[in-house]
N, CA and C atoms as an extended XYZ file, in Angstrom:
582
Properties=species:S:1:pos:R:3:atomname:S:1:resname:S:1:resid:I:1 pbc="F F F"
N       -10.282       46.338       18.548 N   UNK     1
C       -10.054       44.962       18.940 CA  UNK     1
C       -11.390       44.379       19.390 C   UNK     1
N       -11.782       43.285       18.772 N   UNK     2
C       -13.002       42.581       19.179 CA  UNK     2
C       -12.605       41.283       19.861 C   UNK     2
N       -13.120       41.075       21.061 N   UNK     3
C       -12.884       39.845       21.812 CA  UNK     3
C       -14.210       39.120       21.874 C   UNK     3
N       -14.215       37.880       21.395 N   UNK     4
C       -15.481       37.174       21.303 CA  UNK     4
C       -15.369       35.740       21.814 C   UNK     4
N       -16.517       35.233       22.201 N   UNK     5
C       -16.622       33.839       22.612 CA  UNK     5
C       -17.980       33.312       22.208 C   UNK     5
N       -18.046       32.020       21.903 N   UNK     6
C       -19.342       31.427       21.593 CA  UNK     6
C       -19.349       29.968       22.021 C   UNK     6
N       -20.524       29.532       22.479 N   UNK     7
C       -20.685       28.178       22.987 CA  UNK     7
C       -22.173       27.883       23.076 C   UNK     7
N       -22.499       26.606       23.223 N   UNK     8
C       -23.911       26.238       23.368 CA  UNK     8
C       -24.441       26.601       24.752 C   UNK     8
N       -23.540       26.787       25.730 N   UNK     9
C       -23.916       27.117       27.099 CA  UNK     9
C       -23.635       28.605       27.373 C   UNK     9
N       -24.605       29.322       27.907 N   UNK    10
C       -24.469       30.756       28.141 CA  UNK    10
C       -23.329       31.073       29.097 C   UNK    10
N       -23.256       30.380       30.224 N   UNK    11
C       -22.224       30.659       31.219 CA  UNK    11
C       -20.835       30.376       30.666 C   UNK    11
N       -20.685       29.270       29.927 N   UNK    12
C       -19.383       28.948       29.345 CA  UNK    12
C       -18.975       29.996       28.316 C   UNK    12
N       -19.952       30.511       27.577 N   UNK    13
C       -19.673       31.575       26.610 CA  UNK    13
C       -19.097       32.792       27.328 C   UNK    13
N       -19.732       33.187       28.428 N   UNK    14
C       -19.248       34.333       29.201 CA  UNK    14
C       -17.855       34.067       29.763 C   UNK    14
N       -17.631       32.872       30.274 N   UNK    15
C       -16.329       32.529       30.843 CA  UNK    15
C       -15.227       32.533       29.791 C   UNK    15
N       -15.511       32.002       28.606 N   UNK    16
C       -14.528       32.001       27.519 CA  UNK    16
C       -14.137       33.428       27.139 C   UNK    16
N       -15.144       34.276       26.975 N   UNK    17
C       -14.879       35.666       26.600 CA  UNK    17
C       -14.142       36.403       27.714 C   UNK    17
N       -14.503       36.144       28.954 N   UNK    18
C       -13.832       36.798       30.085 CA  UNK    18
C       -12.363       36.384       30.160 C   UNK    18
N       -12.076       35.112       29.934 N   UNK    19
C       -10.690       34.638       29.953 CA  UNK    19
C        -9.880       35.273       28.822 C   UNK    19
N       -10.463       35.362       27.639 N   UNK    20
C        -9.764       35.971       26.499 CA  UNK    20
C        -9.554       37.465       26.742 C   UNK    20
N       -10.521       38.118       27.394 N   UNK    21
C       -10.373       39.533       27.738 CA  UNK    21
C        -9.235       39.722       28.733 C   UNK    21
N        -9.125       38.810       29.691 N   UNK    22
C        -8.033       38.870       30.677 CA  UNK    22
C        -6.681       38.701       29.983 C   UNK    22
N        -6.600       37.779       29.021 N   UNK    23
C        -5.361       37.586       28.254 CA  UNK    23
C        -5.008       38.855       27.484 C   UNK    23
N        -6.020       39.477       26.867 N   UNK    24
C        -5.780       40.716       26.125 CA  UNK    24
C        -5.315       41.822       27.064 C   UNK    24
N        -5.919       41.911       28.247 N   UNK    25
C        -5.509       42.924       29.218 CA  UNK    25
C        -4.048       42.729       29.627 C   UNK    25
N        -3.623       41.476       29.773 N   UNK    26
C        -2.218       41.199       30.086 CA  UNK    26
C        -1.301       41.694       28.970 C   UNK    26
N        -1.739       41.544       27.719 N   UNK    27
C        -0.956       42.052       26.591 CA  UNK    27
C        -0.905       43.576       26.650 C   UNK    27
N        -2.046       44.221       26.935 N   UNK    28
C        -2.064       45.679       27.040 CA  UNK    28
C        -1.120       46.160       28.144 C   UNK    28
N        -1.101       45.432       29.257 N   UNK    29
C        -0.189       45.778       30.352 CA  UNK    29
C         1.269       45.624       29.921 C   UNK    29
N         1.541       44.562       29.184 N   UNK    30
C         2.905       44.302       28.694 CA  UNK    30
C         3.400       45.455       27.817 C   UNK    30
N         2.489       46.050       27.050 N   UNK    31
C         2.851       47.157       26.177 CA  UNK    31
C         2.616       48.519       26.844 C   UNK    31
N         2.366       48.491       28.141 N   UNK    32
C         2.205       49.704       28.952 CA  UNK    32
C         1.128       50.643       28.401 C   UNK    32
N         0.019       50.058       27.982 N   UNK    33
C        -1.121       50.848       27.521 CA  UNK    33
C        -1.933       51.238       28.747 C   UNK    33
N        -2.107       52.526       28.941 N   UNK    34
C        -2.808       53.033       30.126 CA  UNK    34
C        -4.284       52.672       30.080 C   UNK    34
N        -4.876       52.547       31.255 N   UNK    35
C        -6.304       52.211       31.351 CA  UNK    35
C        -7.172       53.257       30.636 C   UNK    35
N        -6.742       54.530       30.667 N   UNK    36
C        -7.481       55.589       29.977 CA  UNK    36
C        -7.457       55.412       28.461 C   UNK    36
N        -6.509       54.634       27.955 N   UNK    37
C        -6.377       54.408       26.520 CA  UNK    37
C        -7.063       53.124       26.062 C   UNK    37
N        -7.849       52.527       26.952 N   UNK    38
C        -8.625       51.325       26.625 CA  UNK    38
C       -10.086       51.646       26.903 C   UNK    38
N       -10.902       51.597       25.869 N   UNK    39
C       -12.309       51.970       26.018 CA  UNK    39
C       -13.196       50.902       25.388 C   UNK    39
N       -14.168       50.426       26.157 N   UNK    40
C       -15.162       49.514       25.591 CA  UNK    40
C       -16.122       50.341       24.751 C   UNK    40
N       -16.203       50.009       23.460 N   UNK    41
C       -17.105       50.730       22.566 CA  UNK    41
C       -18.414       49.989       22.360 C   UNK    41
N       -18.376       48.680       22.533 N   UNK    42
C       -19.606       47.916       22.384 CA  UNK    42
C       -19.479       46.612       23.158 C   UNK    42
N       -20.622       46.112       23.588 N   UNK    43
C       -20.660       44.805       24.244 CA  UNK    43
C       -21.995       44.162       23.906 C   UNK    43
N       -21.931       42.947       23.413 N   UNK    44
C       -23.164       42.213       23.152 CA  UNK    44
C       -23.040       40.799       23.698 C   UNK    44
N       -24.147       40.333       24.211 N   UNK    45
C       -24.272       38.934       24.615 CA  UNK    45
C       -25.666       38.517       24.186 C   UNK    45
N       -25.729       37.536       23.297 N   UNK    46
C       -27.037       37.181       22.748 CA  UNK    46
C       -27.028       35.744       22.251 C   UNK    46
N       -28.218       35.167       22.145 N   UNK    47
C       -28.297       33.842       21.528 CA  UNK    47
C       -27.998       33.944       20.035 C   UNK    47
N       -27.431       32.871       19.490 N   UNK    48
C       -27.189       32.797       18.048 CA  UNK    48
C       -28.184       31.816       17.447 C   UNK    48
N       -28.634       32.142       16.254 N   UNK    49
C       -29.617       31.302       15.581 CA  UNK    49
C       -29.089       30.868       14.219 C   UNK    49
N       -29.532       29.692       13.793 N   UNK    50
C       -29.267       29.212       12.438 CA  UNK    50
C       -30.605       28.834       11.814 C   UNK    50
N       -30.666       28.951       10.509 N   UNK    51
C       -31.906       28.644        9.807 CA  UNK    51
C       -32.014       27.139        9.603 C   UNK    51
N       -33.123       26.585       10.018 N   UNK    52
C       -33.413       25.164        9.839 CA  UNK    52
C       -34.320       25.033        8.620 C   UNK    52
N       -33.743       24.541        7.508 N   UNK    53
C       -34.509       24.422        6.257 CA  UNK    53
C       -35.643       23.417        6.371 C   UNK    53
N       -35.441       22.344        7.123 N   UNK    54
C       -36.469       21.313        7.247 CA  UNK    54
C       -37.711       21.841        7.968 C   UNK    54
N       -37.464       22.606        9.031 N   UNK    55
C       -38.586       23.143        9.819 CA  UNK    55
C       -39.027       24.524        9.341 C   UNK    55
N       -38.223       25.121        8.451 N   UNK    56
C       -38.507       26.447        7.939 CA  UNK    56
C       -38.616       27.483        9.069 C   UNK    56
N       -37.614       27.433        9.965 N   UNK    57
C       -37.594       28.362       11.101 CA  UNK    57
C       -36.170       28.531       11.619 C   UNK    57
N       -35.978       29.599       12.402 N   UNK    58
C       -34.700       29.805       13.081 CA  UNK    58
C       -34.629       28.873       14.282 C   UNK    58
N       -33.437       28.303       14.489 N   UNK    59
C       -33.212       27.419       15.634 CA  UNK    59
C       -32.020       27.966       16.417 C   UNK    59
N       -32.167       28.047       17.744 N   UNK    60
C       -31.076       28.551       18.566 CA  UNK    60
C       -29.897       27.588       18.497 C   UNK    60
N       -28.721       28.174       18.245 N   UNK    61
C       -27.516       27.382       18.046 CA  UNK    61
C       -26.517       27.571       19.187 C   UNK    61
N       -26.820       28.408       20.155 N   UNK    62
C       -25.895       28.702       21.243 CA  UNK    62
C       -25.899       30.186       21.567 C   UNK    62
N       -24.795       30.637       22.152 N   UNK    63
C       -24.688       32.031       22.578 CA  UNK    63
C       -23.390       32.619       22.055 C   UNK    63
N       -23.383       33.929       21.903 N   UNK    64
C       -22.184       34.639       21.456 CA  UNK    64
C       -22.024       35.899       22.293 C   UNK    64
N       -20.792       36.111       22.728 N   UNK    65
C       -20.426       37.316       23.466 CA  UNK    65
C       -19.382       38.053       22.641 C   UNK    65
N       -19.532       39.367       22.536 N   UNK    66
C       -18.572       40.160       21.778 CA  UNK    66
C       -18.349       41.485       22.490 C   UNK    66
N       -17.083       41.823       22.718 N   UNK    67
C       -16.734       43.105       23.316 CA  UNK    67
C       -15.797       43.831       22.362 C   UNK    67
N       -16.224       45.005       21.913 N   UNK    68
C       -15.402       45.821       21.025 CA  UNK    68
C       -14.640       46.848       21.835 C   UNK    68
N       -13.316       46.838       21.715 N   UNK    69
C       -12.465       47.770       22.450 CA  UNK    69
C       -11.783       48.739       21.494 C   UNK    69
N       -11.673       49.983       21.911 N   UNK    70
C       -10.871       50.968       21.196 CA  UNK    70
C        -9.598       51.159       22.012 C   UNK    70
N        -8.470       50.875       21.390 N   UNK    71
C        -7.173       50.946       22.061 CA  UNK    71
C        -6.380       52.087       21.450 C   UNK    71
N        -5.802       52.929       22.285 N   UNK    72
C        -4.903       53.969       21.813 CA  UNK    72
C        -3.484       53.538       22.157 C   UNK    72
N        -2.703       53.290       21.127 N   UNK    73
C        -1.299       52.914       21.294 CA  UNK    73
C        -0.466       54.135       20.965 C   UNK    73
N         0.206       54.673       21.943 N   UNK    74
C         0.952       55.913       21.755 CA  UNK    74
C         2.326       55.681       21.140 C   UNK    74
N         2.887       54.502       21.321 N   UNK    75
C         4.157       54.159       20.690 CA  UNK    75
C         3.848       53.295       19.473 C   UNK    75
N         3.623       53.943       18.338 N   UNK    76
C         3.163       53.220       17.152 CA  UNK    76
C         4.211       52.264       16.594 C   UNK    76
N         5.464       52.412       16.999 N   UNK    77
C         6.492       51.458       16.565 CA  UNK    77
C         6.212       50.057       17.106 C   UNK    77
N         5.397       49.960       18.142 N   UNK    78
C         5.072       48.666       18.751 CA  UNK    78
C         3.834       48.005       18.149 C   UNK    78
N         3.208       48.654       17.180 N   UNK    79
C         1.925       48.164       16.678 CA  UNK    79
C         1.998       46.736       16.136 C   UNK    79
N         2.967       46.448       15.283 N   UNK    80
C         3.077       45.108       14.714 CA  UNK    80
C         3.231       44.042       15.786 C   UNK    80
N         4.101       44.313       16.751 N   UNK    81
C         4.312       43.355       17.841 CA  UNK    81
C         3.059       43.215       18.708 C   UNK    81
N         2.332       44.321       18.928 N   UNK    82
C         1.079       44.261       19.699 CA  UNK    82
C         0.062       43.376       18.985 C   UNK    82
N        -0.085       43.560       17.687 N   UNK    83
C        -1.013       42.727       16.910 CA  UNK    83
C        -0.627       41.258       17.057 C   UNK    83
N         0.654       40.974       16.913 N   UNK    84
C         1.120       39.588       17.029 CA  UNK    84
C         0.838       39.021       18.413 C   UNK    84
N         1.072       39.814       19.440 N   UNK    85
C         0.832       39.348       20.810 CA  UNK    85
C        -0.652       39.070       21.063 C   UNK    85
N        -1.514       39.917       20.522 N   UNK    86
C        -2.951       39.718       20.709 CA  UNK    86
C        -3.462       38.484       19.966 C   UNK    86
N        -2.879       38.193       18.811 N   UNK    87
C        -3.385       37.099       17.993 CA  UNK    87
C        -2.649       35.779       18.203 C   UNK    87
N        -1.496       35.789       18.871 N   UNK    88
C        -0.713       34.558       18.988 CA  UNK    88
C        -1.369       33.506       19.881 C   UNK    88
N        -2.187       33.937       20.823 N   UNK    89
C        -2.859       32.966       21.690 CA  UNK    89
C        -3.821       32.109       20.893 C   UNK    89
N        -4.147       32.590       19.716 N   UNK    90
C        -4.936       31.779       18.807 CA  UNK    90
C        -6.422       32.021       18.892 C   UNK    90
N        -7.051       31.701       17.787 N   UNK    91
C        -8.492       31.762       17.675 CA  UNK    91
C        -8.983       30.350       17.424 C   UNK    91
N        -9.983       29.968       18.164 N   UNK    92
C       -10.580       28.649       17.984 CA  UNK    92
C       -12.012       28.845       17.511 C   UNK    92
N       -12.740       27.767       17.425 N   UNK    93
C       -14.149       27.881       17.044 CA  UNK    93
C       -14.974       28.522       18.151 C   UNK    93
N       -14.427       28.552       19.391 N   UNK    94
C       -15.194       29.063       20.532 CA  UNK    94
C       -14.773       30.438       21.027 C   UNK    94
N       -13.547       30.863       20.742 N   UNK    95
C       -13.070       32.114       21.328 CA  UNK    95
C       -11.980       32.719       20.454 C   UNK    95
N       -11.887       34.043       20.479 N   UNK    96
C       -10.835       34.660       19.694 CA  UNK    96
C       -10.766       36.161       19.826 C   UNK    96
N        -9.755       36.719       19.152 N   UNK    97
C        -9.534       38.157       19.077 CA  UNK    97
C        -9.506       38.514       17.596 C   UNK    97
N       -10.251       39.540       17.229 N   UNK    98
C       -10.278       40.010       15.856 CA  UNK    98
C        -9.867       41.471       15.850 C   UNK    98
N        -8.961       41.813       14.951 N   UNK    99
C        -8.563       43.209       14.777 CA  UNK    99
C        -9.182       43.655       13.466 C   UNK    99
N       -10.190       44.500       13.572 N   UNK   100
C       -10.963       44.873       12.400 CA  UNK   100
C       -10.368       45.999       11.595 C   UNK   100
N        -9.826       46.998       12.244 N   UNK   101
C        -9.211       48.114       11.536 CA  UNK   101
C        -8.309       48.886       12.481 C   UNK   101
N        -7.403       49.637       11.865 N   UNK   102
C        -6.467       50.471       12.610 CA  UNK   102
C        -6.676       51.899       12.141 C   UNK   102
N        -6.824       52.822       13.059 N   UNK   103
C        -7.003       54.238       12.735 CA  UNK   103
C        -5.780       55.009       13.209 C   UNK   103
N        -5.347       55.955       12.400 N   UNK   104
C        -4.194       56.789       12.749 CA  UNK   104
C        -4.667       58.186       13.122 C   UNK   104
N        -4.017       58.786       14.103 N   UNK   105
C        -4.320       60.153       14.494 CA  UNK   105
C        -3.081       60.748       15.143 C   UNK   105
N        -3.172       61.984       15.562 N   UNK   106
C        -2.059       62.680       16.191 CA  UNK   106
C        -2.511       63.283       17.508 C   UNK   106
N        -1.639       63.240       18.495 N   UNK   107
C        -1.935       63.876       19.775 CA  UNK   107
C        -1.890       65.401       19.645 C   UNK   107
N        -1.366       65.895       18.523 N   UNK   108
C        -1.269       67.337       18.283 CA  UNK   108
C        -2.359       67.827       17.337 C   UNK   108
N        -3.422       67.043       17.164 N   UNK   109
C        -4.469       67.393       16.202 CA  UNK   109
C        -5.053       68.787       16.456 C   UNK   109
N        -5.430       69.112       17.686 N   UNK   110
C        -6.046       70.414       17.974 CA  UNK   110
C        -5.110       71.558       17.590 C   UNK   110
N        -3.853       71.423       17.963 N   UNK   111
C        -2.852       72.447       17.650 CA  UNK   111
C        -2.682       72.581       16.135 C   UNK   111
N        -2.619       71.478       15.432 N   UNK   112
C        -2.459       71.496       13.979 CA  UNK   112
C        -3.686       72.102       13.293 C   UNK   112
N        -4.873       71.788       13.782 N   UNK   113
C        -6.096       72.342       13.204 CA  UNK   113
C        -6.155       73.856       13.389 C   UNK   113
N        -5.784       74.345       14.580 N   UNK   114
C        -5.801       75.791       14.831 CA  UNK   114
C        -4.782       76.519       13.950 C   UNK   114
N        -3.613       75.928       13.779 N   UNK   115
C        -2.593       76.527       12.915 CA  UNK   115
C        -3.090       76.582       11.476 C   UNK   115
N        -3.681       75.495       10.994 N   UNK   116
C        -4.209       75.464        9.627 CA  UNK   116
C        -5.338       76.476        9.462 C   UNK   116
N        -6.203       76.605       10.459 N   UNK   117
C        -7.300       77.567       10.398 CA  UNK   117
C        -6.759       79.004       10.348 C   UNK   117
N        -5.791       79.303       11.194 N   UNK   118
C        -5.166       80.632       11.226 CA  UNK   118
C        -4.561       80.958        9.855 C   UNK   118
N        -3.838       79.992        9.281 N   UNK   119
C        -3.228       80.206        7.962 CA  UNK   119
C        -4.289       80.430        6.888 C   UNK   119
N        -5.377       79.658        6.936 N   UNK   120
C        -6.440       79.776        5.939 CA  UNK   120
C        -7.131       81.141        6.021 C   UNK   120
N        -7.343       81.656        7.226 N   UNK   121
C        -7.967       82.977        7.397 CA  UNK   121
C        -7.051       84.062        6.827 C   UNK   121
N        -5.760       83.946        7.080 N   UNK   122
C        -4.797       84.934        6.546 CA  UNK   122
C        -4.784       84.908        5.019 C   UNK   122
N        -4.812       83.733        4.424 N   UNK   123
C        -4.837       83.614        2.961 CA  UNK   123
C        -6.126       84.219        2.416 C   UNK   123
N        -7.247       83.945        3.087 N   UNK   124
C        -8.524       84.503        2.664 CA  UNK   124
C        -8.472       86.030        2.657 C   UNK   124
N        -7.900       86.608        3.686 N   UNK   125
C        -7.814       88.073        3.777 CA  UNK   125
C        -6.899       88.645        2.697 C   UNK   125
N        -5.757       87.979        2.448 N   UNK   126
C        -4.849       88.460        1.399 CA  UNK   126
C        -5.532       88.440        0.035 C   UNK   126
N        -6.283       87.389       -0.238 N   UNK   127
C        -6.981       87.297       -1.521 CA  UNK   127
C        -8.082       88.354       -1.622 C   UNK   127
N        -8.784       88.571       -0.520 N   UNK   128
C        -9.829       89.606       -0.514 CA  UNK   128
C        -9.210       90.978       -0.736 C   UNK   128
N        -8.071       91.244       -0.105 N   UNK   129
C        -7.377       92.521       -0.305 CA  UNK   129
C        -6.974       92.700       -1.763 C   UNK   129
N        -6.476       91.636       -2.393 N   UNK   130
C        -6.074       91.707       -3.802 CA  UNK   130
C        -7.276       91.975       -4.701 C   UNK   130
N        -8.394       91.305       -4.416 N   UNK   131
C        -9.593       91.519       -5.214 CA  UNK   131
C       -10.117       92.943       -5.035 C   UNK   131
N       -10.087       93.452       -3.808 N   UNK   132
C       -10.538       94.823       -3.542 CA  UNK   132
C        -9.632       95.820       -4.258 C   UNK   132
N        -8.337       95.575       -4.197 N   UNK   133
C        -7.362       96.453       -4.855 CA  UNK   133
C        -7.602       96.469       -6.367 C   UNK   133
N        -7.824       95.304       -6.945 N   UNK   134
C        -8.062       95.209       -8.392 CA  UNK   134
C        -9.349       95.917       -8.794 C   UNK   134
N       -10.310       95.954       -7.893 N   UNK   135
C       -11.583       96.629       -8.205 CA  UNK   135
C       -11.606       98.065       -7.671 C   UNK   135
N       -10.459       98.542       -7.243 N   UNK   136
C       -10.292       99.891       -6.701 CA  UNK   136
C       -11.253      100.149       -5.550 C   UNK   136
N       -11.376       99.128       -4.703 N   UNK   137
C       -12.185       99.234       -3.494 CA  UNK   137
C       -11.280       99.000       -2.291 C   UNK   137
N       -11.890       99.136       -1.126 N   UNK   138
C       -11.147       98.917        0.114 CA  UNK   138
C       -12.001       98.050        1.034 C   UNK   138
N       -11.365       97.098        1.699 N   UNK   139
C       -12.085       96.231        2.639 CA  UNK   139
C       -12.414       97.063        3.874 C   UNK   139
N       -13.681       97.078        4.248 N   UNK   140
C       -14.104       97.803        5.440 CA  UNK   140
C       -14.084       96.873        6.652 C   UNK   140
N       -14.715       95.703        6.503 N   UNK   141
C       -14.745       94.737        7.603 CA  UNK   141
C       -15.203       93.378        7.075 C   UNK   141
N       -15.029       92.372        7.917 N   UNK   142
C       -15.537       91.043        7.593 CA  UNK   142
C       -17.022       91.039        7.918 C   UNK   142
N       -17.815       90.646        6.956 N   UNK   143
C       -19.256       90.592        7.130 CA  UNK   143
C       -19.695       89.227        7.664 C   UNK   143
N       -19.094       88.170        7.123 N   UNK   144
C       -19.467       86.811        7.533 CA  UNK   144
C       -18.279       85.890        7.267 C   UNK   144
N       -18.106       84.890        8.153 N   UNK   145
C       -17.002       83.950        7.965 CA  UNK   145
C       -17.409       82.586        8.508 C   UNK   145
N       -17.005       81.555        7.802 N   UNK   146
C       -17.230       80.190        8.281 CA  UNK   146
C       -16.053       79.327        7.827 C   UNK   146
N       -15.943       78.188        8.446 N   UNK   147
C       -14.855       77.284        8.053 CA  UNK   147
C       -15.343       75.844        8.102 C   UNK   147
N       -14.596       75.017        7.427 N   UNK   148
C       -14.867       73.587        7.426 CA  UNK   148
C       -13.520       72.874        7.491 C   UNK   148
N       -13.458       71.877        8.367 N   UNK   149
C       -12.224       71.102        8.499 CA  UNK   149
C       -12.470       69.690        8.025 C   UNK   149
N       -11.468       69.148        7.408 N   UNK   150
C       -11.511       67.735        7.048 CA  UNK   150
C       -10.104       67.202        7.182 C   UNK   150
N       -10.031       65.945        7.310 N   UNK   151
C        -8.719       65.335        7.443 CA  UNK   151
C        -8.854       63.871        7.711 C   UNK   151
N        -7.774       63.280        8.039 N   UNK   152
C        -7.751       61.839        8.283 CA  UNK   152
C        -8.135       61.564        9.727 C   UNK   152
N        -9.359       62.014       10.078 N   UNK   153
C        -9.859       61.792       11.430 CA  UNK   153
C        -9.897       60.312       11.771 C   UNK   153
N       -10.205       59.506       10.789 N   UNK   154
C       -10.273       58.075       11.024 CA  UNK   154
C        -9.779       57.369        9.769 C   UNK   154
N        -8.504       57.204        9.664 N   UNK   155
C        -7.923       56.568        8.485 CA  UNK   155
C        -7.827       55.073        8.742 C   UNK   155
N        -8.882       54.335        8.402 N   UNK   156
C        -8.857       52.914        8.699 CA  UNK   156
C        -7.968       52.129        7.747 C   UNK   156
N        -7.340       51.127        8.301 N   UNK   157
C        -6.632       50.136        7.507 CA  UNK   157
C        -7.402       48.849        7.715 C   UNK   157
N        -8.316       48.496        6.795 N   UNK   158
C        -9.080       47.276        7.007 CA  UNK   158
C        -8.191       46.047        6.909 C   UNK   158
N        -8.493       45.092        7.734 N   UNK   159
C        -7.721       43.856        7.741 CA  UNK   159
C        -8.675       42.715        7.437 C   UNK   159
N        -8.542       42.138        6.275 N   UNK   160
C        -9.403       41.039        5.875 CA  UNK   160
C        -9.130       39.783        6.673 C   UNK   160
N       -10.052       38.852        6.599 N   UNK   161
C        -9.959       37.602        7.350 CA  UNK   161
C        -8.682       36.851        7.023 C   UNK   161
N        -8.316       36.768        5.738 N   UNK   162
C        -7.115       36.018        5.376 CA  UNK   162
C        -5.864       36.689        5.931 C   UNK   162
N        -5.839       38.027        5.952 N   UNK   163
C        -4.683       38.732        6.519 CA  UNK   163
C        -4.560       38.451        8.005 C   UNK   163
N        -5.698       38.408        8.710 N   UNK   164
C        -5.650       38.121       10.140 CA  UNK   164
C        -5.166       36.703       10.386 C   UNK   164
N        -5.625       35.766        9.558 N   UNK   165
C        -5.185       34.380        9.730 CA  UNK   165
C        -3.699       34.241        9.441 C   UNK   165
N        -3.205       34.909        8.379 N   UNK   166
C        -1.781       34.857        8.067 CA  UNK   166
C        -0.959       35.427        9.207 C   UNK   166
N        -1.430       36.533        9.816 N   UNK   167
C        -0.710       37.123       10.944 CA  UNK   167
C        -0.668       36.149       12.107 C   UNK   167
N        -1.765       35.486       12.359 N   UNK   168
C        -1.837       34.571       13.485 CA  UNK   168
C        -0.901       33.382       13.292 C   UNK   168
N        -0.687       32.974       12.046 N   UNK   169
C         0.147       31.808       11.777 CA  UNK   169
C         1.616       32.154       11.603 C   UNK   169
N         1.919       33.394       11.335 N   UNK   170
C         3.272       33.790       10.997 CA  UNK   170
C         4.167       33.910       12.235 C   UNK   170
N         5.450       33.590       12.045 N   UNK   171
C         6.438       33.759       13.114 CA  UNK   171
C         7.096       35.129       13.039 C   UNK   171
N         6.916       35.852       11.946 N   UNK   172
C         7.543       37.152       11.802 CA  UNK   172
C         6.664       38.224       12.430 C   UNK   172
N         7.283       39.363       12.736 N   UNK   173
C         6.539       40.473       13.316 CA  UNK   173
C         5.734       41.153       12.218 C   UNK   173
N         4.493       41.440       12.495 N   UNK   174
C         3.624       42.102       11.530 CA  UNK   174
C         4.158       43.500       11.257 C   UNK   174
N         4.242       43.848        9.995 N   UNK   175
C         4.735       45.156        9.592 CA  UNK   175
C         3.542       46.047        9.261 C   UNK   175
N         3.496       47.226        9.867 N   UNK   176
C         2.411       48.177        9.635 CA  UNK   176
C         3.038       49.535        9.355 C   UNK   176
N         2.650       50.160        8.249 N   UNK   177
C         3.170       51.482        7.886 CA  UNK   177
C         2.196       52.550        8.347 C   UNK   177
N         2.733       53.610        8.942 N   UNK   178
C         1.874       54.625        9.544 CA  UNK   178
C         1.387       55.692        8.581 C   UNK   178
N         2.171       56.114        7.630 N   UNK   179
C         1.732       57.163        6.718 CA  UNK   179
C         1.666       58.517        7.396 C   UNK   179
N         0.736       59.372        6.952 N   UNK   180
C         0.610       60.726        7.472 CA  UNK   180
C        -0.829       61.013        7.874 C   UNK   180
N        -0.973       61.928        8.827 N   UNK   181
C        -2.280       62.453        9.186 CA  UNK   181
C        -2.376       63.820        8.511 C   UNK   181
N        -3.382       63.992        7.647 N   UNK   182
C        -3.526       65.248        6.908 CA  UNK   182
C        -4.739       66.015        7.426 C   UNK   182
N        -4.562       67.328        7.508 N   UNK   183
C        -5.634       68.212        7.968 CA  UNK   183
C        -5.852       69.270        6.898 C   UNK   183
N        -7.101       69.446        6.499 N   UNK   184
C        -7.440       70.450        5.495 CA  UNK   184
C        -8.464       71.411        6.090 C   UNK   184
N        -8.282       72.705        5.780 N   UNK   185
C        -9.211       73.715        6.271 CA  UNK   185
C        -9.675       74.542        5.077 C   UNK   185
N       -10.962       74.771        5.032 N   UNK   186
C       -11.552       75.620        4.001 CA  UNK   186
C       -12.249       76.771        4.712 C   UNK   186
N       -11.948       78.007        4.284 N   UNK   187
C       -12.544       79.188        4.891 CA  UNK   187
C       -13.369       79.926        3.851 C   UNK   187
N       -14.578       80.284        4.196 N   UNK   188
C       -15.423       81.131        3.359 CA  UNK   188
C       -15.638       82.429        4.110 C   UNK   188
N       -15.374       83.543        3.405 N   UNK   189
C       -15.515       84.836        4.058 CA  UNK   189
C       -16.203       85.815        3.126 C   UNK   189
N       -17.063       86.633        3.688 N   UNK   190
C       -17.720       87.724        2.940 CA  UNK   190
C       -17.275       89.020        3.595 C   UNK   190
N       -16.742       89.917        2.775 N   UNK   191
C       -16.210       91.179        3.284 CA  UNK   191
C       -17.074       92.346        2.811 C   UNK   191
N       -17.205       93.336        3.667 N   UNK   192
C       -17.891       94.571        3.287 CA  UNK   192
C       -16.839       95.502        2.709 C   UNK   192
N       -17.129       96.061        1.550 N   UNK   193
C       -16.153       96.955        0.927 CA  UNK   193
C       -16.704       98.363        0.850 C   UNK   193
N       -15.782       99.328        0.643 N   UNK   194
C       -16.215      100.718        0.474 CA  UNK   194
C       -15.575      101.310       -0.755 C   UNK   194
């Protein structure tokens, strides 16, 4: 969630962004999002410039404040309504809320990764045993082992500008499909044989 404000006056820019942040916090409270699940990932406050073709130079056009928040919503059934609540207050030329992407994850990720790793190691050993048996050898010990995990660590759903505007104008609840979080484990093992 990006909360932004812009104005020709620096103080007014800060005040606009602070007010919009307060409105967003009220929405987070309404959806019972814990403070630990709200994290500021970025904050910028800077002058904005536009190119002046006549003078062939940048000209200061005002100020812009932007705060990027990472929100963890544990009840994903509320996501559509949360998006609607954040965007219904509206975006003007001076202030607004932008939802750039949605990432899916699981609170059981560590447990799922360990289970997948355990299964992958067992499969690796069974295959090594079969190869040793076929070559009339015997596995003595594991010489070297490594693993690599991949998965939907950050499955973004990008939301284009027109989609955000349609959501802001719509009276219906935004529909968001969750899909699945997939975890893949690859194990490489070298065994000593006799």
